[in-house]
Amino acid sequence: MTGTTNGTDPTGTGSTGTDSTGTGSTGTAPSAPDAPGATPATPAAPLRVALVGYGLAGSVFHAPLIAATQGLALDTVVTSNPERQAQARAEFPGVRLAATADELWGRADELDLVVVASPNKTHVPLATAALEVGLAVVVDKPIAGTAAEARELAALADARGLLLSVFQNRRWDNDFLTLRKLLADGELGEVRRFESRFERWRPQLKGGWRESGDPAEIGGLLYDLGSHVVDQALTLFGPATLVYAESDLRRPGAEADDDTFIAVTHASGVRSHFYASAVTPQLGPRFRVLGSEAGYVKYGLDPQEADLRDGARPTPGAPWGVEPEDLWGRIGAGESPATGGGSPVPTVPGDYPAYYAAVAAALHGTGENPVTAYEAAAALDVLEAARKSAAEGVAVRLA
């Protein structure tokens, strides 16, 4: 088992650990001593990864990205579902299978990293168990149901000298990387308003825990898509000071929010508006960013998720996350992009593989944690305030 510290800013609002191109961490962090009794990993020995959960998150996102990352090896998949076990074995011949995560803890010395991609309500107990046996952990978003739980996990990881990272893959979306480059180059001037939409047209319920009204499931779009849009905004524009939200159940039989709006005022002065909806028949722009000199408008979603769902896999040297020119966003002032105003901006290719490359570097002590639990806790502060705001019809000020 290879241990490394969180390498975090305790405010959760510091660097993401990646450069504007999304090619991985640019900094370095000192490596911490290995956990007692652990066998230190070396660059020549791939880090052994156990993946807990083989549903959408595990099979579409985590497993392919882990397998495509130099220095990582998918050792074990944990799922009790026979069909998913067969799927994992077919997709990754030689992978070991386990029915429960408890089977991992007794052979923790055979592993270096546990990835928790199971339902939201299991994130905290599974991450806690993994850290307690001395294993580094990656947790899918949201890391927890509350900011307090996220900070408790972060403190445990710090005390053990272990990596605890959160899978916020949307920091490596093509539009986010493009916007980050525009901001770094000063193309927009002083940003005043950031609009971010994650809208879908799904008028019929699909069922499952993500749409459950049971608070223990941590379902609904506020914590699902909201985790993405809030994390992106905090990464770009810094901590939030004021939160207002509207959250509704629109579809017949809905138990969890499926149409949510969040307004955030940042300490930097930027105002962010987020839209997360499953009931939007006409989709708005993914980003509309308004600055003192120009604005940037981008439609459409990053292609990486669709490609992964369709079975495409990142391959060294081959194009990945590339978007056709007709989907490029536009930058300009005084005109509408819908009528050809502004100039096209080449979209930076999306780079989900950079997340696990950064995790591998952090575990080897040659890079920083790409997404810390403290950063995830800061996003959860906003989501908790949004839930309170929507329930009480008030704006909530953050300390």
XYZ file of C-alpha atoms in Angstrom:
399
model
C 0.000 0.000 0.000
C 1.301 3.404 -0.920
C 0.471 6.307 1.332
C 0.521 9.988 0.495
C -0.913 13.001 2.204
C -3.903 14.938 0.948
C -1.633 17.837 0.019
C -4.565 20.187 0.580
C -5.445 23.723 1.475
C -7.711 23.344 4.519
C -10.063 26.004 3.136
C -10.838 23.793 0.164
C -10.548 26.737 -2.239
C -6.983 26.392 -3.455
C -5.445 24.991 -6.587
C -7.015 22.089 -8.407
C -3.594 20.610 -8.990
C -3.958 20.724 -12.795
C -2.852 23.120 -15.462
C -5.189 24.829 -17.902
C -4.734 22.143 -20.523
C -5.942 19.388 -18.257
C -2.843 17.316 -18.691
C -2.330 16.525 -15.054
C -0.785 18.009 -11.967
C 1.981 20.535 -12.401
C 3.120 20.617 -8.787
C 4.867 18.139 -6.587
C 4.170 17.063 -3.060
C 6.467 15.256 -0.684
C 5.638 11.626 -0.247
C 4.546 10.473 3.176
C 5.861 7.322 4.825
C 4.099 4.173 3.748
C 1.506 2.729 6.075
C 2.872 0.259 8.631
C 3.668 -3.066 7.016
C 3.045 -1.777 3.502
C 5.159 -2.677 0.508
C 6.204 0.571 -1.190
C 5.095 0.839 -4.795
C 7.676 1.764 -7.408
C 7.271 3.392 -10.824
C 8.020 -0.027 -12.355
C 5.247 -1.755 -10.406
C 1.701 -0.699 -11.340
C -0.434 0.399 -8.421
C -3.105 -2.206 -7.719
C -6.632 -0.792 -7.781
C -9.845 -2.228 -6.362
C -13.028 -0.771 -7.834
C -16.114 -0.954 -5.622
C -19.252 -0.802 -7.754
C -19.756 -1.712 -11.406
C -22.877 0.213 -12.344
C -22.829 3.304 -14.554
C -20.030 5.081 -12.695
C -17.836 2.029 -12.240
C -18.191 0.407 -15.655
C -18.410 3.499 -17.892
C -16.094 5.961 -16.171
C -13.742 4.472 -13.600
C -12.788 1.056 -14.949
C -11.882 2.219 -18.483
C -9.934 5.227 -17.198
C -8.053 3.170 -14.597
C -7.159 0.564 -17.218
C -5.959 3.267 -19.603
C -3.655 4.907 -17.043
C 0.022 4.054 -17.095
C 1.094 2.974 -13.632
C -2.337 1.700 -12.563
C -3.706 -1.835 -12.817
C -7.341 -2.814 -12.259
C -6.882 -5.677 -9.811
C -10.355 -6.287 -8.333
C -13.948 -5.358 -9.136
C -16.453 -5.519 -6.292
C -20.049 -6.261 -7.257
C -22.553 -8.876 -6.095
C -24.536 -8.692 -9.349
C -23.810 -11.822 -11.477
C -24.434 -9.964 -14.741
C -22.052 -7.189 -13.775
C -19.482 -9.737 -12.648
C -19.672 -11.380 -16.071
C -19.423 -7.976 -17.742
C -16.319 -7.071 -15.730
C -14.667 -10.387 -16.496
C -15.424 -10.020 -20.214
C -14.133 -6.447 -20.372
C -11.071 -7.029 -18.189
C -9.916 -10.646 -18.451
C -7.962 -11.690 -15.402
C -9.560 -9.158 -13.069
C -10.386 -10.551 -9.649
C -13.971 -10.381 -8.435
C -15.412 -9.871 -4.962
C -19.029 -9.837 -3.887
C -18.535 -7.379 -1.017
C -16.029 -4.707 -0.062
C -15.406 -6.529 3.216
C -13.484 -9.116 1.189
C -10.912 -6.432 0.384
C -10.003 -5.397 3.895
C -8.467 -8.748 4.812
C -6.008 -8.526 1.910
C -5.334 -4.803 2.009
C -1.613 -5.468 1.670
C -2.295 -6.720 -1.862
C -3.795 -3.370 -2.923
C -2.688 0.257 -3.251
C -5.905 2.140 -4.014
C -9.642 1.663 -3.514
C -12.072 3.483 -5.831
C -15.571 3.902 -4.405
C -18.091 4.061 -7.269
C -21.065 2.583 -5.422
C -24.358 4.353 -4.496
C -23.978 7.686 -2.712
C -25.106 6.459 0.694
C -22.188 3.993 0.824
C -19.445 6.533 0.066
C -18.638 7.543 3.636
C -18.665 4.073 5.252
C -16.641 2.493 2.444
C -14.085 5.302 2.295
C -13.754 5.185 6.079
C -13.184 1.429 6.065
C -10.563 1.672 3.321
C -8.652 4.451 5.080
C -8.749 2.571 8.367
C -6.966 -0.425 6.811
C -4.340 1.861 5.304
C -5.522 2.189 1.702
C -5.570 5.323 -0.424
C -9.059 6.182 -1.702
C -10.795 7.790 -4.657
C -14.500 8.512 -4.087
C -17.006 9.384 -6.776
C -18.912 12.637 -6.261
C -20.584 13.573 -4.018
C -18.065 12.308 -1.495
C -20.668 12.560 1.288
C -24.100 13.868 2.150
C -22.758 16.727 4.255
C -19.702 18.947 4.335
C -19.033 17.847 7.914
C -18.762 14.200 6.839
C -16.416 15.168 4.008
C -14.149 17.044 6.404
C -14.159 14.136 8.846
C -12.988 11.843 6.048
C -10.320 14.354 5.069
C -9.095 14.529 8.661
C -8.907 10.733 8.839
C -6.886 10.610 5.621
C -4.553 13.315 6.909
C -4.056 11.471 10.187
C -3.193 8.269 8.291
C -1.000 9.994 5.723
C -3.144 8.644 2.890
C -4.479 10.055 -0.357
C -8.205 10.828 -0.375
C -9.347 12.197 -3.716
C -12.756 12.967 -5.226
C -13.660 12.089 -8.817
C -14.799 15.426 -10.224
C -14.286 14.479 -13.850
C -16.063 17.576 -15.159
C -12.955 19.621 -14.364
C -11.557 17.861 -17.432
C -14.517 18.583 -19.719
C -13.559 20.269 -22.978
C -15.660 23.382 -22.330
C -14.264 23.839 -18.817
C -10.679 23.491 -20.045
C -11.402 25.972 -22.849
C -12.949 28.488 -20.479
C -10.063 28.091 -18.060
C -7.639 28.899 -20.880
C -9.661 31.962 -21.910
C -9.600 33.222 -18.332
C -5.867 32.593 -17.981
C -5.269 34.532 -21.217
C -7.490 37.432 -20.068
C -9.716 37.145 -23.141
C -12.937 38.091 -21.330
C -11.635 40.854 -19.090
C -13.105 40.881 -15.582
C -15.710 38.118 -15.335
C -18.988 39.360 -13.906
C -21.460 36.541 -14.501
C -21.088 32.807 -15.052
C -24.048 30.767 -16.280
C -23.723 26.993 -16.278
C -26.421 24.612 -17.437
C -26.615 20.857 -17.138
C -29.996 20.304 -18.731
C -31.654 17.198 -20.117
C -35.014 16.210 -21.560
C -36.090 13.101 -19.640
C -39.812 13.526 -19.015
C -40.218 9.966 -17.733
C -38.760 8.686 -14.484
C -36.111 5.970 -14.800
C -36.295 4.729 -11.212
C -33.406 3.706 -9.008
C -31.703 5.281 -6.018
C -30.754 8.480 -7.868
C -34.456 9.401 -8.056
C -35.328 8.196 -4.565
C -36.870 10.595 -2.073
C -35.170 8.842 0.846
C -32.691 11.392 2.266
C -30.284 8.556 3.074
C -29.841 7.890 -0.672
C -28.564 11.440 -1.338
C -30.469 11.462 -4.619
C -31.869 14.246 -6.774
C -30.212 16.615 -9.215
C -29.042 19.081 -6.569
C -26.429 16.602 -5.344
C -25.941 14.830 -8.675
C -25.485 17.450 -11.382
C -25.210 20.200 -8.785
C -21.988 18.641 -7.530
C -20.461 19.213 -10.962
C -21.575 22.766 -11.701
C -20.800 24.062 -8.214
C -17.350 22.442 -8.154
C -16.504 23.969 -11.519
C -17.548 27.451 -10.409
C -15.653 27.325 -7.116
C -12.568 26.112 -8.967
C -12.760 29.013 -11.419
C -14.017 31.878 -9.267
C -13.279 31.008 -5.649
C -15.386 30.589 -2.509
C -19.085 31.388 -2.245
C -20.530 33.924 0.188
C -24.270 33.893 -0.614
C -26.543 31.150 -1.986
C -30.125 31.238 -3.252
C -31.914 28.249 -4.802
C -35.199 26.998 -6.233
C -35.744 23.244 -6.320
C -38.807 21.470 -7.715
C -40.279 18.047 -8.420
C -41.792 18.381 -11.897
C -42.413 14.871 -13.190
C -45.430 12.839 -12.062
C -44.342 10.526 -9.259
C -41.019 12.284 -8.710
C -39.642 11.948 -5.173
C -36.384 13.890 -5.572
C -35.684 17.245 -7.178
C -35.537 17.121 -10.972
C -35.515 20.864 -11.772
C -33.165 23.045 -9.731
C -31.723 26.551 -9.998
C -28.887 27.894 -7.830
C -27.539 31.439 -7.641
C -24.162 31.954 -5.992
C -22.305 35.140 -5.146
C -18.559 34.583 -4.931
C -16.192 36.468 -2.651
C -14.445 37.563 -5.857
C -17.590 39.434 -6.933
C -18.539 36.990 -9.698
C -22.174 35.885 -9.720
C -22.861 32.325 -10.858
C -26.200 30.920 -11.983
C -26.610 27.150 -12.264
C -29.412 25.196 -13.923
C -29.724 21.433 -13.353
C -32.815 19.892 -14.896
C -34.246 16.690 -16.332
C -37.290 18.458 -17.771
C -35.880 20.979 -20.254
C -37.411 20.522 -23.726
C -35.187 23.234 -25.245
C -31.602 23.112 -23.978
C -29.741 26.325 -23.241
C -26.008 26.929 -23.599
C -23.755 24.793 -21.454
C -21.782 27.936 -20.554
C -22.477 31.650 -20.945
C -19.702 33.712 -19.389
C -19.941 37.490 -19.395
C -16.905 39.685 -18.796
C -16.015 43.364 -18.991
C -14.414 42.928 -22.428
C -16.184 39.974 -24.038
C -18.449 36.999 -23.507
C -18.077 33.298 -24.251
C -20.990 31.034 -25.159
C -20.699 27.275 -25.575
C -23.416 24.769 -26.456
C -23.332 20.991 -26.192
C -21.781 18.467 -23.821
C -18.243 17.171 -23.818
C -18.134 14.012 -25.994
C -16.133 11.855 -23.582
C -19.079 10.415 -21.649
C -20.910 9.415 -24.834
C -17.721 7.899 -26.241
C -17.088 5.879 -23.080
C -20.697 4.664 -23.057
C -20.288 3.566 -26.676
C -17.205 1.524 -25.809
C -14.488 3.883 -27.008
C -11.352 3.873 -24.863
C -8.480 6.352 -24.469
C -5.386 5.097 -26.295
C -1.933 6.697 -26.027
C -1.143 8.677 -29.147
C -4.716 8.572 -30.476
C -7.115 11.563 -30.468
C -9.397 11.711 -27.438
C -12.043 14.190 -26.330
C -11.816 16.090 -29.621
C -14.826 18.140 -30.701
C -15.760 19.046 -34.312
C -15.441 22.687 -35.336
C -19.175 23.167 -35.790
C -19.603 22.724 -32.025
C -16.948 25.228 -30.974
C -18.086 28.024 -28.714
C -17.913 31.688 -29.695
C -16.397 34.775 -28.127
C -17.428 38.342 -28.825
C -19.204 41.471 -27.647
C -22.446 43.152 -28.698
C -23.744 40.336 -30.893
C -25.555 37.033 -30.459
C -23.708 33.810 -31.265
C -27.053 32.412 -32.437
C -26.941 34.808 -35.403
C -23.253 34.326 -36.130
C -21.900 37.011 -33.841
C -18.444 36.726 -32.376
C -15.570 34.473 -33.368
C -15.269 30.697 -32.958
C -12.975 29.480 -30.180
C -11.209 26.143 -30.771
C -12.325 23.777 -28.035
C -9.525 22.325 -25.947
C -9.868 18.507 -26.086
C -11.449 16.957 -23.012
C -9.105 14.899 -20.867
C -10.716 12.604 -18.299
C -7.608 10.366 -18.361
C -5.667 13.251 -16.762
C -7.515 12.705 -13.473
C -6.201 9.179 -12.875
C -2.786 10.125 -14.247
C -2.666 12.785 -11.526
C -3.820 10.268 -8.904
C -1.019 7.894 -9.914
C 1.514 10.722 -9.709
C 0.237 11.741 -6.277
C 0.529 8.177 -5.003
C 4.108 8.016 -6.257
C 4.889 11.331 -4.561
C 5.577 13.166 -7.827
C 2.376 15.221 -8.025
C -0.495 16.679 -6.059
C -3.949 15.340 -5.250
C -6.036 16.486 -8.260
C -9.269 17.028 -6.252
C -9.130 17.164 -2.474
C -11.823 16.266 0.034
C -11.568 19.812 1.395
C -12.531 21.179 -2.016
C -15.434 18.728 -2.141
C -16.516 19.889 1.327
C -16.579 23.505 0.112
C -18.917 22.471 -2.707
C -21.106 20.598 -0.220
C -21.329 23.778 1.876
C -22.945 25.412 -1.150
C -25.262 22.454 -1.843
C -26.413 22.346 1.775
C -27.080 26.082 1.695
C -28.984 25.635 -1.583
C -31.165 22.935 -0.057
C -31.939 25.184 2.914
C -32.632 28.134 0.630
C -35.033 26.167 -1.564
C -36.874 24.738 1.448
C -37.250 28.066 3.259
C -37.387 30.529 0.377
C -34.458 32.580 1.681
C -30.928 33.451 0.638
C -28.312 31.768 2.823
C -25.074 33.513 3.709
C -21.949 31.391 4.144
C -19.362 32.298 6.759
